Amino acid sequence: ELDIFTINPTAGSGLPLYHPKGAIIREELIKLIREINRELGFQEVWTPHLFRSELWYRTGHYEAYRERMFVLNIEDEEYVVKPMNCPGHALIYMSRPRSYRDLPIAYSEFATVYRNEQSGELTGLLRVRALTQDDGHVFCRPDQIKDQVTKIMNAALTIHQNLIGGKVVVNLSTRPEKFIGSIELWDYATEMLKNSLEELKIEYVLKEGEGAFYGPKIDIDVEDSLGRKWQCTTIQLDFFMPEKLGLEYVDADGEKKRPVMIHRALLGSLDRYIALLLEHYNGRLPVWLSPEQVRIITVSDRVLGYAEKIHEVLSSRGIRCSLSSAEGTVSKKILQAHNERVSFIVVIGDRE
């Protein structure tokens, strides 16, 4: 209805096509997260959309996640269209020797990943097969976990408060029955997550045994204006991938140690967050996110030249502005602009 996106059956289910207005919303959210990433010390990277299957075998994803993957055969070699970004970021980390002084190292990427979700699970922008994450990974020493998690949590809560302003529910998921790594390391990591939440004075729901097999995690569910909860932020500790890929750093004692990997997404999926924003605001987005911030409506053609001048001035200031050229009465044009959720309507006439 708002000309933000479509899903065309010719292209395929769960593959949203963002129209110009939708692309503006995406870009504004990316600008926001990019700014926050800089404050948190993340460096932006880029990784390809597919890797050889060998990488996914090494990380364990091929066995654990195979039914969700899109697999290709190219020149008698198997490739996987990436369902997640973490292996690529791990490869960048291991591209050179690392010292304990280098850590933490944090990489971010606005990357589209592809997951073969079941057709019955696909719903608008809420669950898609091509989703874009505001993804990030921190490689750090065990003693740096609490500080990193605290900073990320603080940033995430600030974002949700500013964007939605509603209630959030924080969940802490602990060691499941099947896990990798030592119980001591799990207990230490879980304690660090608890300490971070308590330092920020955050109430949380403890979900015993619901962590990932590679580490405990924090999830943030955001409540919209209709009281529905949407899972957005995730912060996961991972001891598994550094072990599988042989990630190392040289510690102060000269010994080689394994870094801890923190998986982090602040908004989660941009697609899901856009759906949340559209539902929460009933399409009438905050001005900074609004695809069309100002629409100029003329009472008569006599003032068209002046309206064009106003349009030029506003556009030169970076304001997303349009000049209505639709036929019809002023009241009809105003109603149309209202229905299309334009932030401000400027009416220009002989006396306006």
mmCIF file of C-alpha atoms in Angstrom:
data_model
loop_
_atom_site.group_PDB
_atom_site.id
_atom_site.type_symbol
_atom_site.label_atom_id
_atom_site.label_comp_id
_atom_site.label_asym_id
_atom_site.label_seq_id
_atom_site.Cartn_x
_atom_site.Cartn_y
_atom_site.Cartn_z
ATOM 1 C CA GLU A 1 0.000 0.000 0.000
ATOM 2 C CA LEU A 2 2.816 2.429 0.859
ATOM 3 C CA ASP A 3 4.959 1.384 -2.150
ATOM 4 C CA ILE A 4 7.826 0.267 0.119
ATOM 5 C CA PHE A 5 8.347 -3.319 -1.056
ATOM 6 C CA THR A 6 6.794 -6.146 -2.993
ATOM 7 C CA ILE A 7 7.329 -9.880 -3.134
ATOM 8 C CA ASN A 8 6.860 -11.043 -6.713
ATOM 9 C CA PRO A 9 6.098 -14.743 -7.253
ATOM 10 C CA THR A 10 8.110 -14.621 -10.486
ATOM 11 C CA ALA A 11 11.211 -13.761 -8.443
ATOM 12 C CA GLY A 12 10.379 -16.232 -5.676
ATOM 13 C CA SER A 13 8.784 -16.456 -2.258
ATOM 14 C CA GLY A 14 10.555 -14.765 0.635
ATOM 15 C CA LEU A 15 12.666 -12.557 -1.658
ATOM 16 C CA PRO A 16 11.555 -8.947 -1.040
ATOM 17 C CA LEU A 17 12.097 -6.284 -3.681
ATOM 18 C CA TYR A 18 12.621 -2.890 -2.035
ATOM 19 C CA HIS A 19 11.175 0.031 -3.987
ATOM 20 C CA PRO A 20 12.796 3.506 -3.785
ATOM 21 C CA LYS A 21 10.894 4.348 -0.586
ATOM 22 C CA GLY A 22 11.926 1.060 1.027
ATOM 23 C CA ALA A 23 15.542 1.579 0.013
ATOM 24 C CA ILE A 24 15.509 4.956 1.808
ATOM 25 C CA ILE A 25 14.293 3.370 5.052
ATOM 26 C CA ARG A 26 16.985 0.669 4.796
ATOM 27 C CA GLU A 27 19.691 3.235 4.108
ATOM 28 C CA GLU A 28 18.679 5.457 7.037
ATOM 29 C CA LEU A 29 18.776 2.485 9.432
ATOM 30 C CA ILE A 30 22.183 1.478 8.071
ATOM 31 C CA LYS A 31 23.476 5.046 8.589
ATOM 32 C CA LEU A 32 22.311 4.907 12.216
ATOM 33 C CA ILE A 33 23.938 1.542 12.946
ATOM 34 C CA ARG A 34 27.110 2.514 11.069
ATOM 35 C CA GLU A 35 27.463 5.531 13.361
ATOM 36 C CA ILE A 36 26.948 3.379 16.466
ATOM 37 C CA ASN A 37 29.382 0.763 15.164
ATOM 38 C CA ARG A 38 32.084 3.428 14.917
ATOM 39 C CA GLU A 39 31.433 4.451 18.530
ATOM 40 C CA LEU A 40 31.714 0.793 19.608
ATOM 41 C CA GLY A 41 34.996 0.310 17.725
ATOM 42 C CA PHE A 42 33.733 -1.905 14.902
ATOM 43 C CA GLN A 43 35.517 -1.858 11.553
ATOM 44 C CA GLU A 44 33.324 -2.467 8.527
ATOM 45 C CA VAL A 45 34.229 -5.341 6.193
ATOM 46 C CA TRP A 46 32.709 -7.062 3.176
ATOM 47 C CA THR A 47 32.551 -10.775 2.423
ATOM 48 C CA PRO A 48 31.267 -12.687 -0.650
ATOM 49 C CA HIS A 49 27.820 -14.204 -0.885
ATOM 50 C CA LEU A 50 29.098 -17.771 -1.194
ATOM 51 C CA PHE A 51 31.989 -19.916 0.022
ATOM 52 C CA ARG A 52 33.221 -23.402 -0.755
ATOM 53 C CA SER A 53 31.504 -26.162 1.202
ATOM 54 C CA GLU A 54 34.825 -26.992 2.856
ATOM 55 C CA LEU A 55 34.503 -23.905 5.049
ATOM 56 C CA TRP A 56 31.000 -24.880 6.205
ATOM 57 C CA TYR A 57 32.168 -28.435 6.939
ATOM 58 C CA ARG A 58 34.976 -27.073 9.128
ATOM 59 C CA THR A 59 32.666 -24.776 11.089
ATOM 60 C CA GLY A 60 30.087 -27.521 11.565
ATOM 61 C CA HIS A 61 27.328 -25.585 9.836
ATOM 62 C CA TYR A 62 27.065 -28.050 6.963
ATOM 63 C CA GLU A 63 25.993 -30.845 9.269
ATOM 64 C CA ALA A 64 23.895 -28.769 11.677
ATOM 65 C CA TYR A 65 22.286 -26.351 9.194
ATOM 66 C CA ARG A 66 22.239 -28.233 5.880
ATOM 67 C CA GLU A 67 18.459 -28.185 5.351
ATOM 68 C CA ARG A 68 18.463 -24.364 5.530
ATOM 69 C CA MET A 69 21.300 -23.879 3.027
ATOM 70 C CA PHE A 70 21.245 -23.184 -0.691
ATOM 71 C CA VAL A 71 23.949 -25.406 -2.201
ATOM 72 C CA LEU A 72 25.461 -24.930 -5.684
ATOM 73 C CA ASN A 73 27.740 -27.038 -7.839
ATOM 74 C CA ILE A 74 30.294 -25.023 -9.831
ATOM 75 C CA GLU A 75 32.868 -26.815 -12.007
ATOM 76 C CA ASP A 76 32.602 -30.048 -10.032
ATOM 77 C CA GLU A 77 33.030 -28.182 -6.754
ATOM 78 C CA GLU A 78 30.354 -27.514 -4.165
ATOM 79 C CA TYR A 79 29.621 -24.025 -2.861
ATOM 80 C CA VAL A 80 27.137 -22.745 -0.267
ATOM 81 C CA VAL A 81 25.304 -19.421 -0.509
ATOM 82 C CA LYS A 82 26.052 -17.989 2.921
ATOM 83 C CA PRO A 83 23.320 -18.341 5.553
ATOM 84 C CA MET A 84 25.469 -16.309 7.988
ATOM 85 C CA ASN A 85 28.552 -14.092 7.998
ATOM 86 C CA CYS A 86 30.595 -15.371 10.937
ATOM 87 C CA PRO A 87 32.928 -17.747 9.023
ATOM 88 C CA GLY A 88 33.954 -14.948 6.669
ATOM 89 C CA HIS A 89 34.776 -12.626 9.562
ATOM 90 C CA ALA A 90 36.739 -15.415 11.248
ATOM 91 C CA LEU A 91 38.802 -15.847 8.058
ATOM 92 C CA ILE A 92 39.633 -12.130 8.099
ATOM 93 C CA TYR A 93 40.743 -12.443 11.736
ATOM 94 C CA MET A 94 43.038 -15.383 10.950
ATOM 95 C CA SER A 95 44.602 -13.682 7.915
ATOM 96 C CA ARG A 96 47.527 -12.485 10.081
ATOM 97 C CA PRO A 97 49.079 -13.204 13.507
ATOM 98 C CA ARG A 98 47.318 -11.547 16.454
ATOM 99 C CA SER A 99 48.637 -10.461 19.837
ATOM 100 C CA TYR A 100 46.706 -10.069 23.097
ATOM 101 C CA ARG A 101 47.413 -6.351 22.681
ATOM 102 C CA ASP A 102 45.408 -6.327 19.420
ATOM 103 C CA LEU A 103 42.232 -7.538 21.099
ATOM 104 C CA PRO A 104 39.380 -6.850 21.034
ATOM 105 C CA ILE A 105 39.038 -6.845 17.245
ATOM 106 C CA ALA A 106 35.508 -6.113 16.009
ATOM 107 C CA TYR A 107 34.179 -6.461 12.450
ATOM 108 C CA SER A 108 30.768 -5.333 11.170
ATOM 109 C CA GLU A 109 28.958 -5.950 7.909
ATOM 110 C CA PHE A 110 25.571 -5.081 6.426
ATOM 111 C CA ALA A 111 25.255 -8.376 4.632
ATOM 112 C CA THR A 112 22.431 -10.177 2.935
ATOM 113 C CA VAL A 113 22.336 -13.858 3.868
ATOM 114 C CA TYR A 114 20.169 -16.575 2.381
ATOM 115 C CA ARG A 115 18.242 -19.230 4.284
ATOM 116 C CA ASN A 116 15.990 -21.858 2.798
ATOM 117 C CA GLU A 117 13.027 -21.233 5.074
ATOM 118 C CA GLN A 118 9.954 -23.408 4.550
ATOM 119 C CA SER A 119 7.367 -21.744 2.305
ATOM 120 C CA GLY A 120 4.710 -21.990 5.018
ATOM 121 C CA GLU A 121 6.931 -19.976 7.405
ATOM 122 C CA LEU A 122 7.400 -16.999 5.069
ATOM 123 C CA THR A 123 5.498 -13.868 6.147
ATOM 124 C CA GLY A 124 5.966 -10.450 4.522
ATOM 125 C CA LEU A 125 9.223 -8.947 5.793
ATOM 126 C CA LEU A 126 9.021 -10.829 9.100
ATOM 127 C CA ARG A 127 10.458 -14.068 7.776
ATOM 128 C CA VAL A 128 12.185 -14.068 4.409
ATOM 129 C CA ARG A 129 14.751 -16.140 2.527
ATOM 130 C CA ALA A 130 17.026 -13.180 1.762
ATOM 131 C CA LEU A 131 17.579 -11.171 4.948
ATOM 132 C CA THR A 132 19.999 -8.353 5.638
ATOM 133 C CA GLN A 133 21.656 -8.274 9.049
ATOM 134 C CA ASP A 134 23.457 -5.469 10.848
ATOM 135 C CA ASP A 135 25.938 -8.156 11.735
ATOM 136 C CA GLY A 136 29.052 -7.893 13.865
ATOM 137 C CA HIS A 137 31.646 -10.132 15.500
ATOM 138 C CA VAL A 138 34.053 -9.349 18.312
ATOM 139 C CA PHE A 139 37.195 -11.423 18.850
ATOM 140 C CA CYS A 140 38.366 -10.908 22.408
ATOM 141 C CA ARG A 141 40.107 -12.409 25.432
ATOM 142 C CA PRO A 142 37.925 -14.049 28.125
ATOM 143 C CA ASP A 143 38.638 -11.156 30.505
ATOM 144 C CA GLN A 144 37.202 -8.706 27.945
ATOM 145 C CA ILE A 145 33.800 -10.413 27.573
ATOM 146 C CA LYS A 146 31.948 -8.443 30.253
ATOM 147 C CA ASP A 147 33.091 -5.033 29.000
ATOM 148 C CA GLN A 148 32.236 -5.837 25.369
ATOM 149 C CA VAL A 149 28.806 -7.265 26.199
ATOM 150 C CA THR A 150 27.985 -4.300 28.436
ATOM 151 C CA LYS A 151 28.811 -1.804 25.670
ATOM 152 C CA ILE A 152 26.794 -3.723 23.067
ATOM 153 C CA MET A 153 23.794 -4.131 25.400
ATOM 154 C CA ASN A 154 23.827 -0.461 26.298
ATOM 155 C CA ALA A 155 23.879 0.513 22.612
ATOM 156 C CA ALA A 156 21.072 -1.923 21.739
ATOM 157 C CA LEU A 157 18.782 -0.718 24.528
ATOM 158 C CA THR A 158 19.375 2.911 23.528
ATOM 159 C CA ILE A 159 18.506 2.117 19.897
ATOM 160 C CA HIS A 160 15.246 0.368 20.784
ATOM 161 C CA GLN A 161 14.269 3.136 23.197
ATOM 162 C CA ASN A 162 14.856 5.812 20.553
ATOM 163 C CA LEU A 163 13.253 3.918 17.671
ATOM 164 C CA ILE A 164 10.294 2.231 19.369
ATOM 165 C CA GLY A 165 10.184 3.484 22.938
ATOM 166 C CA GLY A 166 8.256 0.423 24.058
ATOM 167 C CA LYS A 167 8.894 -2.327 26.557
ATOM 168 C CA VAL A 168 11.783 -4.716 25.991
ATOM 169 C CA VAL A 169 12.211 -8.231 27.362
ATOM 170 C CA VAL A 170 15.768 -9.474 27.856
ATOM 171 C CA ASN A 171 16.421 -13.220 27.843
ATOM 172 C CA LEU A 172 19.570 -14.987 29.032
ATOM 173 C CA SER A 173 19.936 -18.532 27.694
ATOM 174 C CA THR A 174 22.393 -20.900 29.411
ATOM 175 C CA ARG A 175 24.248 -24.161 28.678
ATOM 176 C CA PRO A 176 22.135 -26.812 26.899
ATOM 177 C CA GLU A 177 22.460 -30.562 27.373
ATOM 178 C CA LYS A 178 24.632 -30.870 24.259
ATOM 179 C CA PHE A 179 27.473 -28.373 24.271
ATOM 180 C CA ILE A 180 31.115 -27.980 23.320
ATOM 181 C CA GLY A 181 33.930 -26.620 25.469
ATOM 182 C CA SER A 182 34.586 -26.980 29.182
ATOM 183 C CA ILE A 183 31.940 -26.450 31.872
ATOM 184 C CA GLU A 184 34.336 -24.028 33.584
ATOM 185 C CA LEU A 185 34.501 -21.795 30.494
ATOM 186 C CA TRP A 186 30.710 -21.951 30.113
ATOM 187 C CA ASP A 187 30.192 -20.976 33.746
ATOM 188 C CA TYR A 188 32.658 -18.105 33.382
ATOM 189 C CA ALA A 189 31.004 -16.818 30.195
ATOM 190 C CA THR A 190 27.499 -17.086 31.659
ATOM 191 C CA GLU A 191 28.659 -15.196 34.746
ATOM 192 C CA MET A 192 30.072 -12.436 32.517
ATOM 193 C CA LEU A 193 26.715 -12.073 30.741
ATOM 194 C CA LYS A 194 24.889 -11.946 34.089
ATOM 195 C CA ASN A 195 27.316 -9.349 35.419
ATOM 196 C CA SER A 196 26.793 -7.173 32.343
ATOM 197 C CA LEU A 197 23.007 -7.282 32.733
ATOM 198 C CA GLU A 198 23.200 -6.591 36.463
ATOM 199 C CA GLU A 199 25.647 -3.731 35.963
ATOM 200 C CA LEU A 200 23.132 -2.126 33.609
ATOM 201 C CA LYS A 201 20.370 -2.872 36.168
ATOM 202 C CA ILE A 202 18.424 -4.869 33.594
ATOM 203 C CA GLU A 203 15.790 -7.375 34.609
ATOM 204 C CA TYR A 204 16.032 -10.531 32.536
ATOM 205 C CA VAL A 205 14.350 -13.878 31.995
ATOM 206 C CA LEU A 206 16.658 -16.820 32.648
ATOM 207 C CA LYS A 207 16.175 -19.580 30.086
ATOM 208 C CA GLU A 208 18.011 -22.574 31.482
ATOM 209 C CA GLY A 209 19.460 -24.905 28.857
ATOM 210 C CA GLU A 210 18.318 -22.831 25.854
ATOM 211 C CA GLY A 211 21.708 -21.471 24.804
ATOM 212 C CA ALA A 212 23.342 -22.399 21.500
ATOM 213 C CA PHE A 213 25.570 -25.477 21.611
ATOM 214 C CA TYR A 214 28.614 -23.215 21.214
ATOM 215 C CA GLY A 215 27.888 -20.679 23.963
ATOM 216 C CA PRO A 216 25.358 -18.780 26.121
ATOM 217 C CA LYS A 217 23.418 -15.880 24.610
ATOM 218 C CA ILE A 218 21.319 -12.803 25.291
ATOM 219 C CA ASP A 219 18.254 -11.957 23.183
ATOM 220 C CA ILE A 220 16.172 -8.792 23.304
ATOM 221 C CA ASP A 221 12.477 -8.921 22.411
ATOM 222 C CA VAL A 222 10.900 -5.559 21.552
ATOM 223 C CA GLU A 223 7.202 -4.858 22.167
ATOM 224 C CA ASP A 224 5.314 -2.795 19.602
ATOM 225 C CA SER A 225 2.303 -0.488 20.015
ATOM 226 C CA LEU A 226 -0.081 -3.469 19.851
ATOM 227 C CA GLY A 227 1.758 -5.392 22.570
ATOM 228 C CA ARG A 228 3.345 -7.937 20.226
ATOM 229 C CA LYS A 229 6.907 -9.079 20.965
ATOM 230 C CA TRP A 230 9.545 -9.251 18.232
ATOM 231 C CA GLN A 231 12.995 -10.788 18.718
ATOM 232 C CA CYS A 232 15.611 -8.284 17.527
ATOM 233 C CA THR A 233 19.000 -7.956 19.228
ATOM 234 C CA THR A 234 21.105 -11.041 19.830
ATOM 235 C CA ILE A 235 24.457 -11.369 21.595
ATOM 236 C CA GLN A 236 26.013 -14.850 21.521
ATOM 237 C CA LEU A 237 29.285 -16.098 22.953
ATOM 238 C CA ASP A 238 31.046 -18.689 20.810
ATOM 239 C CA PHE A 239 33.910 -20.981 21.854
ATOM 240 C CA PHE A 240 33.170 -23.401 19.032
ATOM 241 C CA MET A 241 34.191 -21.584 15.837
ATOM 242 C CA PRO A 242 37.559 -20.331 17.156
ATOM 243 C CA GLU A 243 38.339 -23.969 18.004
ATOM 244 C CA LYS A 244 37.124 -25.360 14.676
ATOM 245 C CA LEU A 245 38.984 -22.808 12.549
ATOM 246 C CA GLY A 246 42.061 -22.631 14.752
ATOM 247 C CA LEU A 247 41.816 -18.939 15.675
ATOM 248 C CA GLU A 248 44.682 -17.827 17.924
ATOM 249 C CA TYR A 249 46.379 -14.922 19.602
ATOM 250 C CA VAL A 250 49.700 -14.771 21.433
ATOM 251 C CA ASP A 251 49.084 -14.013 25.121
ATOM 252 C CA ALA A 252 51.305 -11.963 27.467
ATOM 253 C CA ASP A 253 53.092 -15.166 28.554
ATOM 254 C CA GLY A 254 54.016 -15.960 24.933
ATOM 255 C CA GLU A 255 51.547 -18.864 24.756
ATOM 256 C CA LYS A 256 48.986 -19.219 21.959
ATOM 257 C CA LYS A 257 45.404 -18.910 23.179
ATOM 258 C CA ARG A 258 41.947 -19.117 21.639
ATOM 259 C CA PRO A 259 39.937 -15.881 21.420
ATOM 260 C CA VAL A 260 36.268 -15.833 22.357
ATOM 261 C CA MET A 261 33.976 -14.870 19.478
ATOM 262 C CA ILE A 262 30.951 -12.665 20.222
ATOM 263 C CA HIS A 263 28.219 -12.732 17.586
ATOM 264 C CA ARG A 264 26.140 -9.570 17.695
ATOM 265 C CA ALA A 265 23.278 -7.977 15.769
ATOM 266 C CA LEU A 266 21.729 -4.789 17.151
ATOM 267 C CA LEU A 267 18.573 -4.574 15.036
ATOM 268 C CA GLY A 268 18.845 -8.224 14.029
ATOM 269 C CA SER A 269 17.324 -8.426 10.562
ATOM 270 C CA LEU A 270 16.795 -5.070 8.819
ATOM 271 C CA ASP A 271 13.801 -6.609 7.064
ATOM 272 C CA ARG A 272 12.131 -7.686 10.299
ATOM 273 C CA TYR A 273 12.903 -4.363 11.958
ATOM 274 C CA ILE A 274 11.343 -2.444 9.057
ATOM 275 C CA ALA A 275 8.231 -4.626 9.443
ATOM 276 C CA LEU A 276 8.240 -3.838 13.186
ATOM 277 C CA LEU A 277 8.546 -0.088 12.530
ATOM 278 C CA LEU A 278 5.781 -0.080 9.905
ATOM 279 C CA GLU A 279 3.430 -1.981 12.243
ATOM 280 C CA HIS A 280 4.366 0.057 15.312
ATOM 281 C CA TYR A 281 3.837 3.444 13.622
ATOM 282 C CA ASN A 282 1.066 2.301 11.244
ATOM 283 C CA GLY A 283 3.294 3.447 8.383
ATOM 284 C CA ARG A 284 3.683 7.004 9.720
ATOM 285 C CA LEU A 285 7.405 6.767 10.423
ATOM 286 C CA PRO A 286 9.465 9.313 12.382
ATOM 287 C CA VAL A 287 10.552 12.192 10.131
ATOM 288 C CA TRP A 288 14.194 11.087 9.853
ATOM 289 C CA LEU A 289 13.062 7.662 8.580
ATOM 290 C CA SER A 290 10.181 8.860 6.438
ATOM 291 C CA PRO A 291 10.789 8.176 2.730
ATOM 292 C CA GLU A 292 8.943 11.388 1.827
ATOM 293 C CA GLN A 293 9.434 14.103 4.422
ATOM 294 C CA VAL A 294 7.723 17.004 2.612
ATOM 295 C CA ARG A 295 5.179 17.207 -0.191
ATOM 296 C CA ILE A 296 4.480 20.578 -1.800
ATOM 297 C CA ILE A 297 0.925 21.100 -3.035
ATOM 298 C CA THR A 298 -0.041 24.085 -5.207
ATOM 299 C CA VAL A 299 -3.457 25.744 -5.164
ATOM 300 C CA SER A 300 -3.066 26.865 -8.790
ATOM 301 C CA ASP A 301 -0.534 26.848 -11.606
ATOM 302 C CA ARG A 302 0.113 30.549 -11.015
ATOM 303 C CA VAL A 303 2.329 29.687 -8.036
ATOM 304 C CA LEU A 304 4.107 26.756 -9.702
ATOM 305 C CA GLY A 305 7.334 28.712 -10.261
ATOM 306 C CA TYR A 306 7.523 29.672 -6.584
ATOM 307 C CA ALA A 307 6.725 26.074 -5.553
ATOM 308 C CA GLU A 308 9.561 24.810 -7.730
ATOM 309 C CA LYS A 309 11.906 27.258 -5.998
ATOM 310 C CA ILE A 310 10.810 25.990 -2.565
ATOM 311 C CA HIS A 311 11.298 22.403 -3.767
ATOM 312 C CA GLU A 312 14.816 23.236 -4.935
ATOM 313 C CA VAL A 313 15.745 24.912 -1.640
ATOM 314 C CA LEU A 314 14.433 22.065 0.514
ATOM 315 C CA SER A 315 16.063 19.377 -1.661
ATOM 316 C CA SER A 316 19.411 21.207 -1.551
ATOM 317 C CA ARG A 317 19.254 20.971 2.270
ATOM 318 C CA GLY A 318 18.966 17.186 2.061
ATOM 319 C CA ILE A 319 15.236 17.095 2.788
ATOM 320 C CA ARG A 320 13.343 14.370 0.929
ATOM 321 C CA CYS A 321 10.786 16.503 -0.859
ATOM 322 C CA SER A 322 8.354 16.164 -3.764
ATOM 323 C CA LEU A 323 6.169 18.564 -5.719
ATOM 324 C CA SER A 324 2.666 17.229 -6.310
ATOM 325 C CA SER A 325 1.751 17.190 -9.960
ATOM 326 C CA ALA A 326 -1.369 15.072 -9.555
ATOM 327 C CA GLU A 327 -4.650 16.290 -11.001
ATOM 328 C CA GLY A 328 -7.485 17.178 -8.684
ATOM 329 C CA THR A 329 -8.474 19.548 -5.919
ATOM 330 C CA VAL A 330 -6.201 20.654 -3.105
ATOM 331 C CA SER A 331 -8.252 18.636 -0.595
ATOM 332 C CA LYS A 332 -7.859 15.520 -2.724
ATOM 333 C CA LYS A 333 -4.075 16.036 -2.931
ATOM 334 C CA ILE A 334 -3.890 16.562 0.831
ATOM 335 C CA LEU A 335 -5.855 13.361 1.448
ATOM 336 C CA GLN A 336 -3.552 11.444 -0.882
ATOM 337 C CA ALA A 337 -0.449 12.772 0.904
ATOM 338 C CA HIS A 338 -2.006 11.867 4.250
ATOM 339 C CA ASN A 339 -2.796 8.323 3.102
ATOM 340 C CA GLU A 340 0.755 7.932 1.811
ATOM 341 C CA ARG A 341 2.063 8.962 5.264
ATOM 342 C CA VAL A 342 4.011 12.017 4.113
ATOM 343 C CA SER A 343 5.492 13.761 7.182
ATOM 344 C CA PHE A 344 4.746 17.403 6.252
ATOM 345 C CA ILE A 345 2.418 18.944 3.692
ATOM 346 C CA VAL A 346 3.272 22.405 2.343
ATOM 347 C CA VAL A 347 0.399 24.225 0.613
ATOM 348 C CA ILE A 348 1.298 27.136 -1.649
ATOM 349 C CA GLY A 349 -1.263 29.528 -3.142
ATOM 350 C CA ASP A 350 -1.812 33.238 -3.644
ATOM 351 C CA ARG A 351 -2.461 33.678 0.089
ATOM 352 C CA GLU A 352 -0.853 30.469 1.419
#
